[in-house]
JSON list of C-alpha atoms in Angstrom, two decimals:
[
{"chain": "A", "resi": 26, "resn": "MET", "atom": "CA", "xyz": [-0.34, -39.19, -30.89]},
{"chain": "A", "resi": 27, "resn": "SER", "atom": "CA", "xyz": [1.14, -36.05, -31.67]},
{"chain": "A", "resi": 28, "resn": "THR", "atom": "CA", "xyz": [4.31, -34.70, -28.95]},
{"chain": "A", "resi": 29, "resn": "PRO", "atom": "CA", "xyz": [3.27, -32.26, -26.31]},
{"chain": "A", "resi": 30, "resn": "SER", "atom": "CA", "xyz": [4.94, -28.77, -26.73]},
{"chain": "A", "resi": 31, "resn": "ILE", "atom": "CA", "xyz": [4.97, -26.26, -24.67]},
{"chain": "A", "resi": 32, "resn": "THR", "atom": "CA", "xyz": [3.65, -23.64, -26.41]},
{"chain": "A", "resi": 33, "resn": "ARG", "atom": "CA", "xyz": [2.95, -20.40, -23.67]},
{"chain": "A", "resi": 34, "resn": "VAL", "atom": "CA", "xyz": [3.85, -18.56, -21.34]},
{"chain": "A", "resi": 35, "resn": "ASP", "atom": "CA", "xyz": [0.54, -18.89, -18.74]},
{"chain": "A", "resi": 36, "resn": "PHE", "atom": "CA", "xyz": [1.60, -16.60, -15.60]},
{"chain": "A", "resi": 37, "resn": "VAL", "atom": "CA", "xyz": [4.83, -15.29, -14.31]},
{"chain": "A", "resi": 38, "resn": "PRO", "atom": "CA", "xyz": [4.88, -15.76, -10.24]},
{"chain": "A", "resi": 39, "resn": "VAL", "atom": "CA", "xyz": [5.05, -12.62, -7.92]},
{"chain": "A", "resi": 40, "resn": "PRO", "atom": "CA", "xyz": [5.51, -14.67, -4.55]},
{"chain": "A", "resi": 41, "resn": "THR", "atom": "CA", "xyz": [4.84, -11.78, -1.91]},
{"chain": "A", "resi": 42, "resn": "GLN", "atom": "CA", "xyz": [4.64, -12.17, 2.10]},
{"chain": "A", "resi": 43, "resn": "ASP", "atom": "CA", "xyz": [0.93, -10.44, 2.19]},
{"chain": "A", "resi": 44, "resn": "ALA", "atom": "CA", "xyz": [-1.22, -10.68, -0.63]},
{"chain": "A", "resi": 45, "resn": "ALA", "atom": "CA", "xyz": [-3.91, -8.04, 0.00]},
{"chain": "A", "resi": 46, "resn": "ARG", "atom": "CA", "xyz": [-0.22, -4.97, 0.23]},
{"chain": "A", "resi": 47, "resn": "ALA", "atom": "CA", "xyz": [0.89, -6.67, -2.35]},
{"chain": "A", "resi": 48, "resn": "THR", "atom": "CA", "xyz": [-2.51, -6.56, -4.07]},
{"chain": "A", "resi": 49, "resn": "ALA", "atom": "CA", "xyz": [-3.21, -3.44, -3.42]},
{"chain": "A", "resi": 50, "resn": "PHE", "atom": "CA", "xyz": [0.06, -2.60, -4.47]},
{"chain": "A", "resi": 51, "resn": "TYR", "atom": "CA", "xyz": [-0.38, -3.70, -8.45]},
{"chain": "A", "resi": 52, "resn": "ARG", "atom": "CA", "xyz": [-3.61, -2.49, -8.47]},
{"chain": "A", "resi": 53, "resn": "ASP", "atom": "CA", "xyz": [-4.24, 0.30, -7.10]},
{"chain": "A", "resi": 54, "resn": "THR", "atom": "CA", "xyz": [-0.50, 1.91, -7.50]},
{"chain": "A", "resi": 55, "resn": "LEU", "atom": "CA", "xyz": [0.71, 0.89, -10.34]},
{"chain": "A", "resi": 56, "resn": "GLY", "atom": "CA", "xyz": [-3.31, 0.70, -12.43]},
{"chain": "A", "resi": 57, "resn": "LEU", "atom": "CA", "xyz": [-2.70, -2.42, -13.23]},
{"chain": "A", "resi": 58, "resn": "ALA", "atom": "CA", "xyz": [-7.02, -4.46, -13.48]},
{"chain": "A", "resi": 59, "resn": "GLU", "atom": "CA", "xyz": [-7.13, -7.53, -10.91]},
{"chain": "A", "resi": 60, "resn": "SER", "atom": "CA", "xyz": [-9.11, -10.61, -12.86]},
{"chain": "A", "resi": 61, "resn": "GLU", "atom": "CA", "xyz": [-12.46, -10.35, -11.58]},
{"chain": "A", "resi": 62, "resn": "HIS", "atom": "CA", "xyz": [-11.73, -14.17, -10.28]},
{"chain": "A", "resi": 63, "resn": "THR", "atom": "CA", "xyz": [-9.39, -13.62, -7.82]},
{"chain": "A", "resi": 64, "resn": "VAL", "atom": "CA", "xyz": [-11.24, -10.53, -6.33]},
{"chain": "A", "resi": 65, "resn": "ASP", "atom": "CA", "xyz": [-11.35, -11.68, -2.84]},
{"chain": "A", "resi": 66, "resn": "LYS", "atom": "CA", "xyz": [-9.18, -14.04, -2.75]},
{"chain": "A", "resi": 67, "resn": "PRO", "atom": "CA", "xyz": [-5.49, -15.28, -0.79]},
{"chain": "A", "resi": 68, "resn": "PHE", "atom": "CA", "xyz": [-3.98, -14.50, -4.23]},
{"chain": "A", "resi": 69, "resn": "SER", "atom": "CA", "xyz": [-4.51, -11.98, -7.38]},
{"chain": "A", "resi": 70, "resn": "GLU", "atom": "CA", "xyz": [-3.83, -11.94, -11.29]},
{"chain": "A", "resi": 71, "resn": "PHE", "atom": "CA", "xyz": [-3.25, -9.23, -13.17]},
{"chain": "A", "resi": 72, "resn": "ASP", "atom": "CA", "xyz": [-3.58, -10.27, -17.29]},
{"chain": "A", "resi": 73, "resn": "LEU", "atom": "CA", "xyz": [-1.34, -7.26, -19.18]},
{"chain": "A", "resi": 74, "resn": "GLY", "atom": "CA", "xyz": [-1.48, -8.22, -23.12]},
{"chain": "A", "resi": 75, "resn": "GLY", "atom": "CA", "xyz": [-1.46, -12.03, -22.99]},
{"chain": "A", "resi": 76, "resn": "THR", "atom": "CA", "xyz": [0.13, -12.06, -19.48]},
{"chain": "A", "resi": 77, "resn": "THR", "atom": "CA", "xyz": [-0.51, -12.77, -16.57]},
{"chain": "A", "resi": 78, "resn": "LEU", "atom": "CA", "xyz": [1.27, -12.03, -13.09]},
{"chain": "A", "resi": 79, "resn": "SER", "atom": "CA", "xyz": [-0.60, -14.02, -10.61]},
{"chain": "A", "resi": 80, "resn": "VAL", "atom": "CA", "xyz": [0.78, -12.72, -6.49]},
{"chain": "A", "resi": 81, "resn": "TRP", "atom": "CA", "xyz": [0.44, -15.33, -4.42]},
{"chain": "A", "resi": 82, "resn": "ASP", "atom": "CA", "xyz": [1.92, -16.20, -1.04]},
{"chain": "A", "resi": 83, "resn": "PRO", "atom": "CA", "xyz": [4.83, -19.52, -1.72]},
{"chain": "A", "resi": 84, "resn": "THR", "atom": "CA", "xyz": [4.45, -20.55, 1.77]},
{"chain": "A", "resi": 85, "resn": "SER", "atom": "CA", "xyz": [0.52, -21.62, 1.16]},
{"chain": "A", "resi": 86, "resn": "ALA", "atom": "CA", "xyz": [1.91, -23.92, -0.96]},
{"chain": "A", "resi": 87, "resn": "GLY", "atom": "CA", "xyz": [4.99, -24.83, 0.86]},
{"chain": "A", "resi": 88, "resn": "ILE", "atom": "CA", "xyz": [7.45, -23.20, -0.51]},
{"chain": "A", "resi": 89, "resn": "GLU", "atom": "CA", "xyz": [10.08, -20.43, 1.21]},
{"chain": "A", "resi": 90, "resn": "PHE", "atom": "CA", "xyz": [9.04, -17.07, 0.40]},
{"chain": "A", "resi": 91, "resn": "LYS", "atom": "CA", "xyz": [11.96, -15.32, -1.46]},
{"chain": "A", "resi": 92, "resn": "PRO", "atom": "CA", "xyz": [11.42, -13.17, -3.74]},
{"chain": "A", "resi": 93, "resn": "ASN", "atom": "CA", "xyz": [12.11, -12.68, -7.23]},
{"chain": "A", "resi": 94, "resn": "SER", "atom": "CA", "xyz": [15.97, -11.49, -7.91]},
{"chain": "A", "resi": 95, "resn": "ASN", "atom": "CA", "xyz": [15.88, -10.46, -11.59]},
{"chain": "A", "resi": 96, "resn": "ALA", "atom": "CA", "xyz": [13.49, -7.28, -12.69]},
{"chain": "A", "resi": 97, "resn": "PHE", "atom": "CA", "xyz": [10.60, -8.10, -15.30]},
{"chain": "A", "resi": 98, "resn": "ALA", "atom": "CA", "xyz": [9.90, -5.09, -17.63]},
{"chain": "A", "resi": 99, "resn": "LEU", "atom": "CA", "xyz": [6.27, -3.85, -17.27]},
{"chain": "A", "resi": 100, "resn": "HIS", "atom": "CA", "xyz": [5.47, -2.10, -20.94]},
{"chain": "A", "resi": 101, "resn": "THR", "atom": "CA", "xyz": [5.02, 2.21, -20.96]},
{"chain": "A", "resi": 102, "resn": "ASP", "atom": "CA", "xyz": [4.89, 3.79, -23.97]},
{"chain": "A", "resi": 103, "resn": "ASP", "atom": "CA", "xyz": [6.21, 6.48, -21.76]},
{"chain": "A", "resi": 104, "resn": "VAL", "atom": "CA", "xyz": [8.74, 5.87, -19.30]},
{"chain": "A", "resi": 105, "resn": "LYS", "atom": "CA", "xyz": [9.47, 9.64, -17.30]},
{"chain": "A", "resi": 106, "resn": "ALA", "atom": "CA", "xyz": [6.26, 10.09, -17.53]},
{"chain": "A", "resi": 107, "resn": "MET", "atom": "CA", "xyz": [5.58, 6.73, -15.97]},
{"chain": "A", "resi": 108, "resn": "ARG", "atom": "CA", "xyz": [7.79, 6.72, -13.99]},
{"chain": "A", "resi": 109, "resn": "GLU", "atom": "CA", "xyz": [6.48, 10.54, -11.83]},
{"chain": "A", "resi": 110, "resn": "LEU", "atom": "CA", "xyz": [3.15, 8.73, -11.96]},
{"chain": "A", "resi": 111, "resn": "LEU", "atom": "CA", "xyz": [5.05, 5.77, -9.72]},
{"chain": "A", "resi": 112, "resn": "GLU", "atom": "CA", "xyz": [6.97, 8.77, -7.59]},
{"chain": "A", "resi": 113, "resn": "GLY", "atom": "CA", "xyz": [3.46, 10.74, -6.79]},
{"chain": "A", "resi": 114, "resn": "ARG", "atom": "CA", "xyz": [2.67, 7.57, -5.14]},
{"chain": "A", "resi": 115, "resn": "GLY", "atom": "CA", "xyz": [5.16, 6.63, -3.46]},
{"chain": "A", "resi": 116, "resn": "VAL", "atom": "CA", "xyz": [7.58, 4.49, -5.37]},
{"chain": "A", "resi": 117, "resn": "ARG", "atom": "CA", "xyz": [11.04, 4.64, -5.66]},
{"chain": "A", "resi": 118, "resn": "PHE", "atom": "CA", "xyz": [12.94, 4.37, -7.87]},
{"chain": "A", "resi": 119, "resn": "PHE", "atom": "CA", "xyz": [17.05, 2.68, -8.23]},
{"chain": "A", "resi": 120, "resn": "GLY", "atom": "CA", "xyz": [18.96, 5.83, -9.72]},
{"chain": "A", "resi": 121, "resn": "ASP", "atom": "CA", "xyz": [18.41, 7.18, -13.05]},
{"chain": "A", "resi": 122, "resn": "ILE", "atom": "CA", "xyz": [15.64, 5.91, -16.08]},
{"chain": "A", "resi": 123, "resn": "LEU", "atom": "CA", "xyz": [18.69, 3.81, -18.40]},
{"chain": "A", "resi": 124, "resn": "ASP", "atom": "CA", "xyz": [18.77, 5.65, -21.44]},
{"chain": "A", "resi": 125, "resn": "THR", "atom": "CA", "xyz": [20.62, 1.26, -24.27]},
{"chain": "A", "resi": 126, "resn": "GLY", "atom": "CA", "xyz": [20.55, 2.82, -27.15]},
{"chain": "A", "resi": 127, "resn": "VAL", "atom": "CA", "xyz": [16.91, 1.27, -28.31]},
{"chain": "A", "resi": 128, "resn": "CYS", "atom": "CA", "xyz": [14.88, 1.44, -24.51]},
{"chain": "A", "resi": 129, "resn": "HIS", "atom": "CA", "xyz": [14.70, 3.61, -21.51]},
{"chain": "A", "resi": 130, "resn": "MET", "atom": "CA", "xyz": [14.22, 1.24, -18.12]},
{"chain": "A", "resi": 131, "resn": "ALA", "atom": "CA", "xyz": [13.54, 2.13, -14.73]},
{"chain": "A", "resi": 132, "resn": "PHE", "atom": "CA", "xyz": [14.16, 0.09, -11.89]},
{"chain": "A", "resi": 133, "resn": "PHE", "atom": "CA", "xyz": [12.36, -0.03, -8.85]},
{"chain": "A", "resi": 134, "resn": "ALA", "atom": "CA", "xyz": [10.83, -2.53, -7.05]},
{"chain": "A", "resi": 135, "resn": "ASP", "atom": "CA", "xyz": [7.14, -4.21, -5.25]},
{"chain": "A", "resi": 136, "resn": "PRO", "atom": "CA", "xyz": [7.09, -3.98, -1.02]},
{"chain": "A", "resi": 137, "resn": "ASP", "atom": "CA", "xyz": [7.91, -7.46, -1.21]},
{"chain": "A", "resi": 138, "resn": "GLY", "atom": "CA", "xyz": [11.67, -6.77, -2.54]},
{"chain": "A", "resi": 139, "resn": "ASN", "atom": "CA", "xyz": [10.47, -7.74, -6.26]},
{"chain": "A", "resi": 140, "resn": "PRO", "atom": "CA", "xyz": [12.11, -6.61, -9.05]},
{"chain": "A", "resi": 141, "resn": "LEU", "atom": "CA", "xyz": [10.26, -4.40, -11.43]},
{"chain": "A", "resi": 142, "resn": "MET", "atom": "CA", "xyz": [11.48, -3.24, -14.39]},
{"chain": "A", "resi": 143, "resn": "LEU", "atom": "CA", "xyz": [9.35, -0.13, -16.72]},
{"chain": "A", "resi": 144, "resn": "HIS", "atom": "CA", "xyz": [10.06, -0.38, -20.05]},
{"chain": "A", "resi": 145, "resn": "GLY", "atom": "CA", "xyz": [9.08, 1.57, -23.07]},
{"chain": "A", "resi": 146, "resn": "ARG", "atom": "CA", "xyz": [11.28, 0.87, -26.38]},
{"chain": "A", "resi": 147, "resn": "TYR", "atom": "CA", "xyz": [11.92, 3.47, -29.13]},
{"chain": "A", "resi": 148, "resn": "ALA", "atom": "CA", "xyz": [13.89, 1.63, -32.14]},
{"chain": "A", "resi": 149, "resn": "PRO", "atom": "CA", "xyz": [12.67, -0.35, -33.84]},
{"chain": "A", "resi": 150, "resn": "ARG", "atom": "CA", "xyz": [14.27, -4.14, -33.74]},
{"chain": "A", "resi": 151, "resn": "GLY", "atom": "CA", "xyz": [16.23, -4.97, -35.83]}
]
């Protein structure tokens, strides 16, 4: 018998108090493609290159709603242009674009207060 192992992240939960509003934000404002399996369900999923964002109301499982406390990074090849596009759609960012010397980052939040980050690495790893 083999030893069980953890092999991947199946999804990243994104808590919401209003699934329809959150789904519209991730789909229409950020431009993510909603999984056809969650259309018209009380939750939504967005598949991004092997990682799924699962937008759901935690109170449906008896868990108190609390927004995430740390941003997860959403990759884009051009942080500045993507920020400008999202600002045109009403997204408000926190501060200027941060240049770490290897990547650009721009921070904002979804309508439930979950912090998000646009991230674009411009220097090779290592």
